[in-house]
Coordinates of C-alpha atoms and ligand atoms in Angstrom, one line a residue:
X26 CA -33.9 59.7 -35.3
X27 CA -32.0 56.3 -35.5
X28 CA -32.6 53.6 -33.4
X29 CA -29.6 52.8 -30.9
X30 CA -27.1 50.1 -32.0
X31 CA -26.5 49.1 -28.9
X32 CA -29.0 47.9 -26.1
X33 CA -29.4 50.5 -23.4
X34 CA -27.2 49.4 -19.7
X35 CA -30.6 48.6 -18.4
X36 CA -31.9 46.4 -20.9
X37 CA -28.2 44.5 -21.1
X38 CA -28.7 44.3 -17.0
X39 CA -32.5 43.2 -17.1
X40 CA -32.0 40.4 -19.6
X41 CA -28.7 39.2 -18.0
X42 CA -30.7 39.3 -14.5
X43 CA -33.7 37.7 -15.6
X44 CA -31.6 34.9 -16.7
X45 CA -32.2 31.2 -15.8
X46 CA -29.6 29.8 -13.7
X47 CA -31.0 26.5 -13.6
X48 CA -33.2 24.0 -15.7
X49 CA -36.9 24.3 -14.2
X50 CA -37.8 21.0 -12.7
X51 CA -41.3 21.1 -14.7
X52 CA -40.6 23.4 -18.2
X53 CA -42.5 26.9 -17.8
X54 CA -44.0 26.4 -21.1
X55 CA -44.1 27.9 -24.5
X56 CA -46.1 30.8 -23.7
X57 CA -44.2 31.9 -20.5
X58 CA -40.8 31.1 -22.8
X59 CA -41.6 33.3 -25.9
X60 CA -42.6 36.1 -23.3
X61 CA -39.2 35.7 -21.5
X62 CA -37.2 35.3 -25.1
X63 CA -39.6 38.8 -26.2
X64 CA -39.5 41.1 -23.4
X65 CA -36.8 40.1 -21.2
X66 CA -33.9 38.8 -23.8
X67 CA -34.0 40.2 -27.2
X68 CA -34.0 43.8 -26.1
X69 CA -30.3 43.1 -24.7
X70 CA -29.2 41.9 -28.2
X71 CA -27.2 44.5 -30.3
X72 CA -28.1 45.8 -33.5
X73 CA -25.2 44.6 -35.3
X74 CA -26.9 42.7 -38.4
X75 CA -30.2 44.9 -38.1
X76 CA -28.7 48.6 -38.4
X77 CA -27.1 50.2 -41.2
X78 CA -25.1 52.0 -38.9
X79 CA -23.7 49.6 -37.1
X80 CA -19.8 49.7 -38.5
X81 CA -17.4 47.3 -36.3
X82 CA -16.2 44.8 -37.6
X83 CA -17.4 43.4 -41.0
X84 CA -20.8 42.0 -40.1
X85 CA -22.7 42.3 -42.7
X86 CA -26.8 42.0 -42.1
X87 CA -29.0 40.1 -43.7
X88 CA -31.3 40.6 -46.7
X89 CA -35.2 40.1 -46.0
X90 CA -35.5 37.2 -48.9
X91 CA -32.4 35.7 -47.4
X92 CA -33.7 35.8 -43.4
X93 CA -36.9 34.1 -44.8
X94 CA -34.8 31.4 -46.6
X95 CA -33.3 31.3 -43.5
X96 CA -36.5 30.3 -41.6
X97 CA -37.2 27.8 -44.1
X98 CA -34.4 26.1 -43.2
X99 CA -35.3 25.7 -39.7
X100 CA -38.7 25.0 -40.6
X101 CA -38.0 22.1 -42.8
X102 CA -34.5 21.4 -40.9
X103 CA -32.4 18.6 -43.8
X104 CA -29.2 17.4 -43.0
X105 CA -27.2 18.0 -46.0
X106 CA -24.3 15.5 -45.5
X107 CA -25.2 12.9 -47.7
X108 CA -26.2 13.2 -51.5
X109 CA -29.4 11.4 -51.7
X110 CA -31.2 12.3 -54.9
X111 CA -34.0 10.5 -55.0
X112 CA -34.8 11.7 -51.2
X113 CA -34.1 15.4 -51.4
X114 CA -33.2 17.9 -53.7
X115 CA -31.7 20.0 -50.9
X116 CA -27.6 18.5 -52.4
X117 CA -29.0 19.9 -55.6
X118 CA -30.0 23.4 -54.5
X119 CA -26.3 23.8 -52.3
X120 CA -24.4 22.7 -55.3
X121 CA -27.1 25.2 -57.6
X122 CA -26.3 27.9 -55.1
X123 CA -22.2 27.3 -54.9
X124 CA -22.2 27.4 -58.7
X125 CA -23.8 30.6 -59.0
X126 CA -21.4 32.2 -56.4
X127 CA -18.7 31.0 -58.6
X128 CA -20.6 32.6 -61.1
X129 CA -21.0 36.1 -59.3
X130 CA -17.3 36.4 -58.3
X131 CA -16.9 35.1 -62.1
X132 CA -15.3 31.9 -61.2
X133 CA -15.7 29.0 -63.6
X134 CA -17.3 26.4 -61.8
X135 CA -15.7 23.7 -63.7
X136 CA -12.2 24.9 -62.4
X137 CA -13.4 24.7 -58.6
X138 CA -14.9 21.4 -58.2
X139 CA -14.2 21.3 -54.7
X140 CA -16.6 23.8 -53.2
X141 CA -18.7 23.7 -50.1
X142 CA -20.5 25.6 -47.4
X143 CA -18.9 26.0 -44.2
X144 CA -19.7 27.9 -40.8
X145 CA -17.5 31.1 -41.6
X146 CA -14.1 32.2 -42.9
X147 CA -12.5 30.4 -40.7
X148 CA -13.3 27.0 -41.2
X149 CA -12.8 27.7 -44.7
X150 CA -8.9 28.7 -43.7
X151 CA -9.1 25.6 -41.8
X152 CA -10.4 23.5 -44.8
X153 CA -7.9 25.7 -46.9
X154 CA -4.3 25.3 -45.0
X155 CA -5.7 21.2 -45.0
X156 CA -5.9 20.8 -48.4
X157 CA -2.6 22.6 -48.5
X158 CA -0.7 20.9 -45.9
X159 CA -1.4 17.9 -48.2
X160 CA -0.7 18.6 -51.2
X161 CA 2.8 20.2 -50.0
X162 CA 3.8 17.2 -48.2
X163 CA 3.1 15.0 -50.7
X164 CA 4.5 17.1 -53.4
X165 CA 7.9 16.7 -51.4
X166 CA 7.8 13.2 -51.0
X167 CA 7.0 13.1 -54.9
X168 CA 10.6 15.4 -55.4
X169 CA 12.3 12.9 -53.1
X170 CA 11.1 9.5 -55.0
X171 CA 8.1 8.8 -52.9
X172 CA 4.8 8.4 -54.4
X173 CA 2.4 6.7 -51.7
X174 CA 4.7 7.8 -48.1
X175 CA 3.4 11.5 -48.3
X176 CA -0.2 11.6 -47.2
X177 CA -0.7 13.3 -44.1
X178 CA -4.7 12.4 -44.4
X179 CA -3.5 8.7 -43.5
X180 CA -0.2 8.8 -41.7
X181 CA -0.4 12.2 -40.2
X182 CA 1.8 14.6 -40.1
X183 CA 4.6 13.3 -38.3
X184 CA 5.5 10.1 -40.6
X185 CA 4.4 12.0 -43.8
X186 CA 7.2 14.8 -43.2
X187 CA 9.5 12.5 -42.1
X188 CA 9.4 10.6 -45.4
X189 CA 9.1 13.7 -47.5
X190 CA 12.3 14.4 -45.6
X191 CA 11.1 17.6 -44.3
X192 CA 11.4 19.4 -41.1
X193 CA 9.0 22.1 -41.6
X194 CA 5.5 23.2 -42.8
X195 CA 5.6 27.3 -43.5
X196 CA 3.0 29.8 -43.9
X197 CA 4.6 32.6 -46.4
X198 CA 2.5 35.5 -46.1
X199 CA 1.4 39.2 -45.4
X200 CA -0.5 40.6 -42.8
X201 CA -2.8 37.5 -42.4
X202 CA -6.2 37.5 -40.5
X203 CA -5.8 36.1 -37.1
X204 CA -8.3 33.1 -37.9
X205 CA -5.6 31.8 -40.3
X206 CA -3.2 31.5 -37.4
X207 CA -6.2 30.1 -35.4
X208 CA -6.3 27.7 -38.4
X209 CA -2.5 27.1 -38.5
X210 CA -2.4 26.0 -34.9
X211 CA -5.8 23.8 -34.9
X212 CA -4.3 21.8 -38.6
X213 CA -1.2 21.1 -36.6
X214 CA 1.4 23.5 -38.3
X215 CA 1.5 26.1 -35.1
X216 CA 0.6 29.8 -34.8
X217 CA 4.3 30.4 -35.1
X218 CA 4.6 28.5 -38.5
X219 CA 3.9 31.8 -40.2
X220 CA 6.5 33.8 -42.6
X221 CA 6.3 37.4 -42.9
X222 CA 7.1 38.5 -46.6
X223 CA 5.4 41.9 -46.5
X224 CA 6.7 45.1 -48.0
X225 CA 6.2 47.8 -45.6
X226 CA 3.0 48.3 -42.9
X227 CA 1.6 51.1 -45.2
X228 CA 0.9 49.1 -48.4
X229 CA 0.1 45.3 -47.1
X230 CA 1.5 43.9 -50.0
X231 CA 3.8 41.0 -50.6
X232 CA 7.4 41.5 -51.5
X233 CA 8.2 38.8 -54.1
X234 CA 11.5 38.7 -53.9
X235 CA 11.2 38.0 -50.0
X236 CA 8.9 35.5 -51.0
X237 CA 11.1 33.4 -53.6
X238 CA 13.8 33.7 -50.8
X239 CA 11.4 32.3 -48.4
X240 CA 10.4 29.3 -50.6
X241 CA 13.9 28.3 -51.6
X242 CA 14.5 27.2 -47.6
X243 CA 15.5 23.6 -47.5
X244 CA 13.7 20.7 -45.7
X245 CA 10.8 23.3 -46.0
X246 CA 7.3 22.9 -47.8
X247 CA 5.2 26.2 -48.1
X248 CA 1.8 27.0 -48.1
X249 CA 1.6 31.1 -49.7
X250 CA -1.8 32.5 -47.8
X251 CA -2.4 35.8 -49.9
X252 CA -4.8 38.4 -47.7
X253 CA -7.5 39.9 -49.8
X254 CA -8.0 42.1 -48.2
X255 CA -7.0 43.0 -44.9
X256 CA -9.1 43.7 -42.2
X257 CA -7.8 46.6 -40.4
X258 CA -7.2 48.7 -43.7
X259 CA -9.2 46.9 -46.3
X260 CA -6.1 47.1 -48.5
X261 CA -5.3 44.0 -50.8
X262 CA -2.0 42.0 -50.5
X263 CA -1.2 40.8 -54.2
X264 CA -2.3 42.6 -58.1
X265 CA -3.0 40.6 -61.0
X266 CA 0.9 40.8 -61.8
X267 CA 1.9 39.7 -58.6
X268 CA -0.3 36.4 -58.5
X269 CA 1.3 35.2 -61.8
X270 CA 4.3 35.5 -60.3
X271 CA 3.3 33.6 -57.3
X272 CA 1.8 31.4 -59.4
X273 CA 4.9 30.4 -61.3
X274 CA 7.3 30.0 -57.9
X275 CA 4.6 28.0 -56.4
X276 CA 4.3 25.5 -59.2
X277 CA 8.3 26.0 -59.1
X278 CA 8.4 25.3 -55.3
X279 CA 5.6 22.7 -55.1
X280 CA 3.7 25.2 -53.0
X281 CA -0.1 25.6 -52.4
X282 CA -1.4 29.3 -53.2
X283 CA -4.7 29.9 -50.6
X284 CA -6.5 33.0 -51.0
X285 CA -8.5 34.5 -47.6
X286 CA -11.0 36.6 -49.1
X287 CA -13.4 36.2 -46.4
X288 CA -14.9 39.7 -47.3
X289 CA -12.7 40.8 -50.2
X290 CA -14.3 38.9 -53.6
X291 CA -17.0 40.8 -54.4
X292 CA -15.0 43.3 -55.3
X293 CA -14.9 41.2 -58.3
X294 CA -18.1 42.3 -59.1
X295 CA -17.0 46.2 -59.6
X296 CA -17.4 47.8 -62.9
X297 CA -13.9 48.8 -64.6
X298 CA -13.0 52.2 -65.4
X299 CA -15.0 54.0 -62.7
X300 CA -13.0 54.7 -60.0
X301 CA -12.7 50.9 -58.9
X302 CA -9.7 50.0 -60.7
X303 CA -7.4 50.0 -57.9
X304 CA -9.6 46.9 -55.9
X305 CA -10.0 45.7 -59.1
X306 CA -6.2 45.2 -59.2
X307 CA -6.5 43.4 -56.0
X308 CA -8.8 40.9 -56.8
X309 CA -6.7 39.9 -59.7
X310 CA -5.8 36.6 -60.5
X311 CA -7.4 34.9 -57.7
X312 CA -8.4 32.4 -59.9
X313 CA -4.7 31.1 -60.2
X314 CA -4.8 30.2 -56.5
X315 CA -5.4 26.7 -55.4
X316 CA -7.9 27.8 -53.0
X317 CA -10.0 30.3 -51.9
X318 CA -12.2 31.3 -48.4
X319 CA -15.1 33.5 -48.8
X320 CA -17.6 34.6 -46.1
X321 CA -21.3 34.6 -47.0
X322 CA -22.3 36.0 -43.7
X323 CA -20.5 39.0 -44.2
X324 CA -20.7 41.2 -47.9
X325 CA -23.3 38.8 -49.3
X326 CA -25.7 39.7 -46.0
X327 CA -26.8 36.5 -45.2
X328 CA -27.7 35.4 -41.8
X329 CA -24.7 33.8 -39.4
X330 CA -23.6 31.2 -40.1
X331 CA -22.3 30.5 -44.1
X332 CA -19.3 30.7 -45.2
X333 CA -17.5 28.9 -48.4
X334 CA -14.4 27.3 -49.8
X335 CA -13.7 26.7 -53.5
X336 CA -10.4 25.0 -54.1
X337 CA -9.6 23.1 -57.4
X338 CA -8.9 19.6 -56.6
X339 CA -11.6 17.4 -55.9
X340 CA -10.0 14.6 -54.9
X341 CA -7.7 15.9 -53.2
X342 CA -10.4 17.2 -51.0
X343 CA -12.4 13.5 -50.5
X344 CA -8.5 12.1 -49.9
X345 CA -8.7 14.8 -47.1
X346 CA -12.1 14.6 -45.3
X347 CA -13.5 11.0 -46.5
X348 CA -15.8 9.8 -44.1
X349 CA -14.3 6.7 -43.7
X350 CA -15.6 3.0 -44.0
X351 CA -19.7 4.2 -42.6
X352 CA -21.4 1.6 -44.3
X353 CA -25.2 3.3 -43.3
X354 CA -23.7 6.2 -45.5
X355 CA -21.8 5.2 -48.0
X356 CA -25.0 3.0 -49.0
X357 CA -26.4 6.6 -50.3
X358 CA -23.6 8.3 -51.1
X359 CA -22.9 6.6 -54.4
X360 CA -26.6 7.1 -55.7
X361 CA -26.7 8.8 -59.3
X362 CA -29.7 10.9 -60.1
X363 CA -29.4 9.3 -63.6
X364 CA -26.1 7.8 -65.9
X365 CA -26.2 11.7 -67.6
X366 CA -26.3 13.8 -65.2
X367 CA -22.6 14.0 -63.0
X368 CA -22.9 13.4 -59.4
X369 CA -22.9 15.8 -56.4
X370 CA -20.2 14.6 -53.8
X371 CA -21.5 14.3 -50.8
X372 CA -20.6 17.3 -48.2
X373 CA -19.4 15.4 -45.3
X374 CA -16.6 14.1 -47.7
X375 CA -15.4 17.3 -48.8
X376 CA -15.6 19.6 -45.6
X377 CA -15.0 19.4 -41.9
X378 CA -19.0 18.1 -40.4
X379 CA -21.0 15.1 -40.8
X380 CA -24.1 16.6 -40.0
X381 CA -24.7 19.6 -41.5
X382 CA -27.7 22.8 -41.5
X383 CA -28.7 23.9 -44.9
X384 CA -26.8 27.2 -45.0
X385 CA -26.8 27.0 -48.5
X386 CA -31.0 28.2 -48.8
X387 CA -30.9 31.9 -47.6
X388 CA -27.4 32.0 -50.4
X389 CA -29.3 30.9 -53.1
X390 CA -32.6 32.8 -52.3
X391 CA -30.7 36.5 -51.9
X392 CA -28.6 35.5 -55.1
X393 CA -31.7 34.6 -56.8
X394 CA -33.7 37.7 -55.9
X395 CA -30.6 40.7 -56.2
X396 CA -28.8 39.2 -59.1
X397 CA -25.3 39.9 -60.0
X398 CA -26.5 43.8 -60.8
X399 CA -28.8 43.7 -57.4
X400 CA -25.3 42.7 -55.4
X401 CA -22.8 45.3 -57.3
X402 CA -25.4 48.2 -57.0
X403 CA -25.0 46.9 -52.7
X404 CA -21.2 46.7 -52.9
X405 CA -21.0 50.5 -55.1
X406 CA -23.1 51.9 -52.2
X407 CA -21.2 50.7 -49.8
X408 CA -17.9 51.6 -51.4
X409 CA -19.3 55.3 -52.0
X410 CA -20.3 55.0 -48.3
X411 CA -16.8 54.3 -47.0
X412 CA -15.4 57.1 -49.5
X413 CA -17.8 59.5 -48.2
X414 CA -16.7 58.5 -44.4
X415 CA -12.9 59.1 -45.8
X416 CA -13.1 62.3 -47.3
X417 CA -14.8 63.3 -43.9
X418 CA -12.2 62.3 -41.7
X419 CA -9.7 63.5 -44.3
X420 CA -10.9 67.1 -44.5
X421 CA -11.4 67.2 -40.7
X422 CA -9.3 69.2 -37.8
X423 CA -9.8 66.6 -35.4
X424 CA -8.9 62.8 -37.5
X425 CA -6.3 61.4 -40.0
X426 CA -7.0 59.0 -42.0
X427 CA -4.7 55.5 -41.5
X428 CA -2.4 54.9 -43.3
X429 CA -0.7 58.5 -43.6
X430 CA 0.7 59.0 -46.9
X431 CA 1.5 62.2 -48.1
X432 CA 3.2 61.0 -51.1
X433 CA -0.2 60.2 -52.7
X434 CA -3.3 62.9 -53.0
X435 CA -6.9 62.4 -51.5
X436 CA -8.0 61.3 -54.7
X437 CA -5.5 58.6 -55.3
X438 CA -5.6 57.6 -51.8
X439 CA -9.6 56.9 -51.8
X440 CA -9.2 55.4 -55.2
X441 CA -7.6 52.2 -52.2
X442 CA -10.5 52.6 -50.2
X443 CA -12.9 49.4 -50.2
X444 CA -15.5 48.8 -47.6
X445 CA -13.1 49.7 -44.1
X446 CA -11.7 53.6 -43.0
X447 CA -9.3 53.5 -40.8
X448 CA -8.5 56.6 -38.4
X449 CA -7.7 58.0 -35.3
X450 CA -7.6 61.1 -33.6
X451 CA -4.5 63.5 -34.3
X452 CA -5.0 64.4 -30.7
X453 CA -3.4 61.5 -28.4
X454 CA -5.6 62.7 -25.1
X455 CA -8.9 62.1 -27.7
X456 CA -7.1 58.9 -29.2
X457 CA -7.3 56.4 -26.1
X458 CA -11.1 57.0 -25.6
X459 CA -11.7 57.8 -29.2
X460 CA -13.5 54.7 -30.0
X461 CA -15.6 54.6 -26.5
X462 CA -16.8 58.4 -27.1
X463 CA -18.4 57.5 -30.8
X464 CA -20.0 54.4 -29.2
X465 CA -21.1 56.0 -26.5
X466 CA -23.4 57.9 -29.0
X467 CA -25.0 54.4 -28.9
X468 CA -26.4 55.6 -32.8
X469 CA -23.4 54.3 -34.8
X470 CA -21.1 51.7 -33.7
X471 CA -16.9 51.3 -35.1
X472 CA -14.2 48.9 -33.5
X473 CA -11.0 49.8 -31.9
X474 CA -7.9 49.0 -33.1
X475 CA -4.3 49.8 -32.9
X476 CA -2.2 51.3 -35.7
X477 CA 1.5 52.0 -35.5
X478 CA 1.3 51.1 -32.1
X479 CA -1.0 53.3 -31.0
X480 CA -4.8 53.5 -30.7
X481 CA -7.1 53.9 -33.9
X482 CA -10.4 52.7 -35.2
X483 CA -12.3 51.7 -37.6
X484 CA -15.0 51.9 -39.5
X485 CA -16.2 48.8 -41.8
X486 CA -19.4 49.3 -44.2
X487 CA -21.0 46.0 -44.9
X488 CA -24.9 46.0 -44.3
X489 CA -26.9 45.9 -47.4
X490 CA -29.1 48.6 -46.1
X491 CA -26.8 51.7 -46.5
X492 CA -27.6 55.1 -48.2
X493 CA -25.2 57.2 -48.5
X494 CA -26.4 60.6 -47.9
X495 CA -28.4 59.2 -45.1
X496 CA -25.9 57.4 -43.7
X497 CA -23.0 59.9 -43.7
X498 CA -25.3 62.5 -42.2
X499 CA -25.4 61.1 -38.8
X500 CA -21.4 59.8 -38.9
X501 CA -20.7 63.6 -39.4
X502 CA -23.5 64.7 -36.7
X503 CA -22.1 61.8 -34.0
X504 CA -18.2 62.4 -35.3
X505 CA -18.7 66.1 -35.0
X506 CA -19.9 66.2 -31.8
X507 CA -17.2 64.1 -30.2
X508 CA -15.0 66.0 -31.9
X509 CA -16.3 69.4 -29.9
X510 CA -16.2 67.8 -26.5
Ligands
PLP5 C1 -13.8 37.8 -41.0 C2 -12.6 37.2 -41.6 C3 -12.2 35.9 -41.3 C4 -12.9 35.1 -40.2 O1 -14.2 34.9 -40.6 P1 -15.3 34.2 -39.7 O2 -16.5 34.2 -40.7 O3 -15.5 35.2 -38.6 O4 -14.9 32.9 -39.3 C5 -11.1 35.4 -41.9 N1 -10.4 36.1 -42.8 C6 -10.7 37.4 -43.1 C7 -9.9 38.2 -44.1 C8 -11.9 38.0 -42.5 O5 -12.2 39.2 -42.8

């Protein structure tokens, strides 16, 4: 018998009741507080990261090695803004730990010198469209004459495009995740700066010649965000084909490519020739983007929050986020560990905090004890998971799988499928409480969403603790019976 995924109603309305309102005017205690946080609080917390059948969203868990990394790191609590070698080697174990991430997606390090931990996917959007929104401006001003007007670091946006002569920042995409236009809107380019270039809803991909149109606007610099993949369907946006492409009009354009593959890199891991060729395709030529979001929280199954950003100008990244004239930091910042060995730059200049938590420990512990085989044996089980879920809901009277395609077979169609299924009920008076009914099992967990218009949901395999048969024994027991009500 599985244990629930959620918390019963009575343990959500115990904890919320036994809640403090106020701070105690003499503190209860550490014995009286662990007791609260044990018996009265933690049993009204889901099972999201714990359970391997908890499927909304893409949550990921989090690996034993990495949750005791991840206790280290309060334990021992470093700041890791500042690279101080000869006071702690924790610069030394993020920048170890970013290069062998580079290294599992296989990235080159050396082409991504900008990389750095941040607190999820979005902040690495955030970091992404900034670096972006520089380099675009400035690459107008540049095309105009200008060489030092078009820096929107130091003049901010307003004079930079006004001497770049431009009216408009864009944001040329495809079915982008909502945090980019969460992003777009806090960087100062607006939620409605976006540019649909998509084919058709069904595939998610890009249509490049609505793209090179797109570009080609005047008084317009252009950032190309390329989804990979996207969340509702797990489909990627661009092939290997595609991004050379892309490639050339942006170097044509001046444009800035920025890849969000919050959960869609390690399907660079996948093994050719087996049925994975299809993602394969999609994670193609991600290296010829200028930069690229990853979550670590989510497929690597490491404990909230860590996520990165690899992009492949350096300086471009201290012009952006320089910590400016601190003298009782830059005193440490410039420290070598010794004339051979190249310097770490110090995280506050390259990323959005100052102070920063040492997210970097639990990835470098879970990379360290899975390896690059330990992770793709994860991702194939997971994969084979969300295939198995497919073929289900595929071969069943009650559910279609989204999106309908009857021009291509099962087989081709699951050859697509990554880690997220997305269905709905054929029968609309089962659709609108679809989603509520599985939950209500309260032993596996999917997300709502809409499709087409219309109600669907989802199902997103991320946790590193799946089996398969396991696994897709209860979906088929829980679906089954909601089915026959
Ligand atoms: C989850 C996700 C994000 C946002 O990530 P957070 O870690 O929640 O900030 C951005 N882009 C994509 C494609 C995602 O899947």
């Amino acid at each position: 018998m599985a244990a629930g995924v959620l918390p019963s109603e009575s343990a959500l309305q115990h904890a919320r009741t036994s809640l403090l309102s106020k701070i105690p005017p003499n503190g209860h205690g550490d014995q009286a507080t662990r007791h609260h946080l044990h018996n009265d609080l933690v049993p009204g917390l889901n099972k999201s990261s714990q359970s391997p059948n908890y499927y909304g969203f893409v949550t990921g868990g989090s690996t034993p090695i990495a949750a005791f990394a991840d206790n280290l790191v309060t334990a021992h609590d470093q700041n890791v803004q500042v690279h101080l070698p000869h006071e702690t080697a924790a610069t030394n174990i993020e920048d170890a730990a970013l290069r062998m991430l580079c290294d599992l997606v296989d990235l080159i390090p050396a082409e991504w010198p900008h990389r750095t931990f941040t607190t999820g996917a979005t902040a690495s959007n955030v970091i992404g469209l900034i670096c972006g929104r520089e380099y675009v401006v400035r690459e107008a001003a540049r095309r105009v004459g200008l060489f030092n007007s078009g820096s929107v670091a130091e003049h901010g946006l307003f004079e930079a495009m006004t001497a770049a002569e431009i009216d408009r920042v864009q944001i040329v995409t495809t079915v982008p995740h909502s945090s980019l236009r969460k992003a777009a809107a806090l960087v100062g380019l607006g939620r409605n700066c976006f540019i649909d270039v998509g084919c058709d809803t069904a595939s998610r991909s890009f249509d490049i010649t609505e793209l090179a149109r797109a570009l080609k606007t005047p008084r317009t610099a252009s950032i190309i965000a390329v989804s990979c993949a996207e969340i509702n369907t797990g489909l990627f946006a661009t092939n290997g084909h595609d991004m050379r492409i892309i490639r050339k009009l942006a170097d044509e354009y001046g444009a800035w490519i920025h890849v969000d593959a919050a959960f869609g890199l390690p399907a660079r891991l996948l093994p050719r020739n087996v049925g994975y060729d299809a993602l394969l395709e999609g994670v193609a030529g991600v290296e010829l983007a200028d930069s690229i979001t990853g979550d670590a929280h989510k497929l690597l199954n490491v404990p909230y929050d860590c996520g990165f950003l690899f992009s492949k100008s350096l300086a471009l990244a201290q012009h952006c986020f320089q910590n400016p004239n601190a003298a009782y930091l830059a005193t440490a910042a410039s420290q070598p560990t010794n004339a051979s060995e190249p310097s770490i730059p110090s995280p506050l200049n390259i990323g959005i905090e100052n102070s920063r938590r040492f997210r970097a420990l639990p990835v470098y512990a879970s990379l360290m004890a899975y390896g690059k085989i330990g992770y793709t044996e994860m991702l194939v089980r997971q994969i084979s998971l969300a295939r198995a879920i497919a073929t289900y809901i595929e071969g069943h009277t009650t559910y279609e799988l989204l999106p309908s395609d009857p021009s291509r077979t099962l087989e081709q169609r699951l050859e697509s499928v990554y880690v997220i299924v997305l269905f709905r009920a054929k029968n609309h008076a089962l659709g609108d409480g679809l989603v509520q009914r599985i939950n209500g099992s309260k032993r596996i967990y999917v997300s709502g969403t809409q499709w087409d218009g219309k109600p669907a949901a989802r199902f997103a395999v991320s946790n590193w603790q799946v089996d398969v048969e396991r696994d897709i024994a209860l979906i088929k027991e829980v679906m089954d019976d909601v089915a026959r009500d």
